[in-house]
Amino acid sequence: MQYRREIDGLRALAVLPVILFHAGFDLFSGGFVGVDIFFVISGYLITTIIISELENEKFSLITFYERRARRILPALFFVMLCCIPFAWFWLSPGDMKDFSQSLVAVPFFSSNILFWLQGGYFASAAELKPLLHTWSLAVEEQFYLFFPLLLMLIWKIARSWVLPLLMVIFVVSLGLAEWGSLSKPGATFYLLPTRGWELLLGSFAAFFMYYKKSSGLGFRALEVGGWLGLLLIVVSILFFDKETPFPGFYALVPTIGTLLIIICATDQNLVGKFVGNRVFMGVGLISYSAYLWHQPLFAFARHRSLNEPSEWMYGGLSLLALLLAYSSWRFVENPFRNKSRIGRSRVFLFSVAGSAVFVLFGLWGHYTNGIYTARPNIDIALNAESRLKANQGLSSICDINYTNSTECMTDPNPEVLLWGDSYAMHLAAGFISSNPNIRLVQKTVSVCGPILDVAPISSTYTRAWSEKCMANNDKVFQYLKDNPEIKYVVMSSPFNQVNEDQKVLTKDGRVVFGKDVAYSAMLETVNQIRAIGRKPVVFAPPPKNGENIGRCLMKAAYFSENLSLCHISLEDYKSHQRFVNDFLVRLESSVPVVWLSDTLCSSGLCLSHVDDVFIYRDGGHLSHEGSAYLGKVVDFYEAIKIVD
């Protein structure tokens, strides 16, 4: 097919925002749409090749998959190979097991399924996965496993049905994506049935460009269409963010923008010359390798640093990704594309042998739980990680969810109700530590704070989830009314509902920003508790600064660094939690608030550990031992009697 400079320019517009998004630069909050741009480009290029060869009766599946192997596998396998030494020296056993699983999944192009099962793309834990970005390659290759076969079949049976059939598939896939982005965001983001429409959009561009005798558009219309496409891409990169439901109808913005540039930009008009300029074209040529390199560089930097790397570090790593990309493009990608140097049989042999090596190594890592006895400091790593895992699993009596009605209590006639989300849950060990004979019942659901008639809502926590949260809180309040022996109601949460950018769902079905609404609802909840003769007390969340403090402690132990490097700056704590703290100070005039920061913070620092006690298990939750420690120091049981 004829080379188009503007397509390589589009690749640059796809890869650079992805890199800068993963680097955490706020300006590129929607940079993840670069993947959607790639999907449309890929659909266009591959479909153009297929229909050209079908028209000339030269299409061969073997040749098609050979081209895909030459294009995808050499650079991919090289980057995976380079990742292994860093994983060997820097990853904890648990992280090494996760990495090993991805080594197995990538050669089978199923990493999108693996990462979907392991958690969401925007979750903080995802940032630590060196091969997370291979999910998009998996989607593409799954598509190209079926798409050529479908085209071949329909081409022979009823060629006139090709476009109508693809349009039906497109509409179904887009409809699933819109529905899933609101109800099943994790699966929708990662899986082919809800991503296929983006590749098909590129396919439609290929059919249009291949068969058109004339677009019917004049020079000026093409110019306007191209600039409009560029505007749509830029708008999505700058104004979308992690809360944008994706990849439903919102994904039409960058993908239609890409479609318009493919159709309208030429080397004869200004938009084509802009998109196809030398700088963009150069970055576009190495875009695949740049995409491969950036995520491992960022992930391993996060693993080796105790705290989040600085913007300067990410900027340097972004440049390094481009330098490494040029090297692998020149010395790995290009040689494998040269059929005269590397024949078909050698390509397939390389593909099979390379896949086998990574799969075997990955299986070894999986079945040994990431514990390779030859790895350095493995005993220290095991000890540090086991402490963190123990702290994660024993911080509550139990966790009641929507389908489990079992009551979690220390006594059948409880005196204290612990109500809220995981930030209430983590207080249980502290209450038991403060009084082993405490009569406590725990009613907690993760993320669902103890506020009647409002609940958080976002792209992750959908309307259906929010409605369940409110229903759960209604049940908790009914339980409180049905059990008059309960005297104290301990309420805790990070109270994220009051952040300026957090939306909530109200009982009457409205979606609003939660700051003032949540405050009013919290006051009403407190008044209703008092109206039935019970005594409410609020526990403020412990200090946090946005870092994963528990992981910092684990890594400091693993790398033999000073645990005190994980302490929290008092200034950072106050800045990070200013909305929550302002909310609780305001609330304190109406209900007693217990501040854990009074114990943990002094002299400009908030403690992450005391002696050998890890206070935190992650970015804000108390560890089991930390909760027990604070329970004794603060005396949780006596602290709630402030209402007497």
Short mmCIF file of C-alpha atoms in Angstrom, two decimals, residues 219-235 257 260-261 264-265 269-275:
data_model
loop_
_atom_site.label_atom_id
_atom_site.label_comp_id
_atom_site.label_asym_id
_atom_site.label_seq_id
_atom_site.Cartn_x
_atom_site.Cartn_y
_atom_site.Cartn_z
CA PHE A 219 -10.19 20.79 -0.96
CA ARG A 220 -11.62 23.14 1.67
CA ALA A 221 -13.97 20.49 3.11
CA LEU A 222 -11.08 18.05 3.46
CA GLU A 223 -9.05 20.72 5.22
CA VAL A 224 -11.86 21.51 7.65
CA GLY A 225 -12.55 17.81 8.26
CA GLY A 226 -8.91 17.12 9.04
CA TRP A 227 -8.59 20.02 11.49
CA LEU A 228 -11.85 19.00 13.13
CA GLY A 229 -10.44 15.51 13.58
CA LEU A 230 -7.29 16.90 15.16
CA LEU A 231 -9.39 19.09 17.47
CA LEU A 232 -11.42 16.07 18.63
CA ILE A 233 -8.23 14.19 19.49
CA VAL A 234 -6.73 17.13 21.37
CA VAL A 235 -9.95 17.75 23.31
CA GLY A 257 -11.18 12.37 15.17
CA LEU A 260 -11.44 12.20 9.97
CA ILE A 261 -7.67 12.65 9.77
CA CYS A 264 -9.25 14.06 5.09
CA ALA A 265 -5.53 14.66 5.69
CA ASN A 269 -3.38 20.15 2.52
CA LEU A 270 -2.20 21.97 5.62
CA VAL A 271 -3.58 19.53 8.17
CA GLY A 272 -1.87 16.64 6.39
CA LYS A 273 1.42 18.54 6.30
CA PHE A 274 1.08 19.41 9.99
CA VAL A 275 0.26 15.89 11.14
#
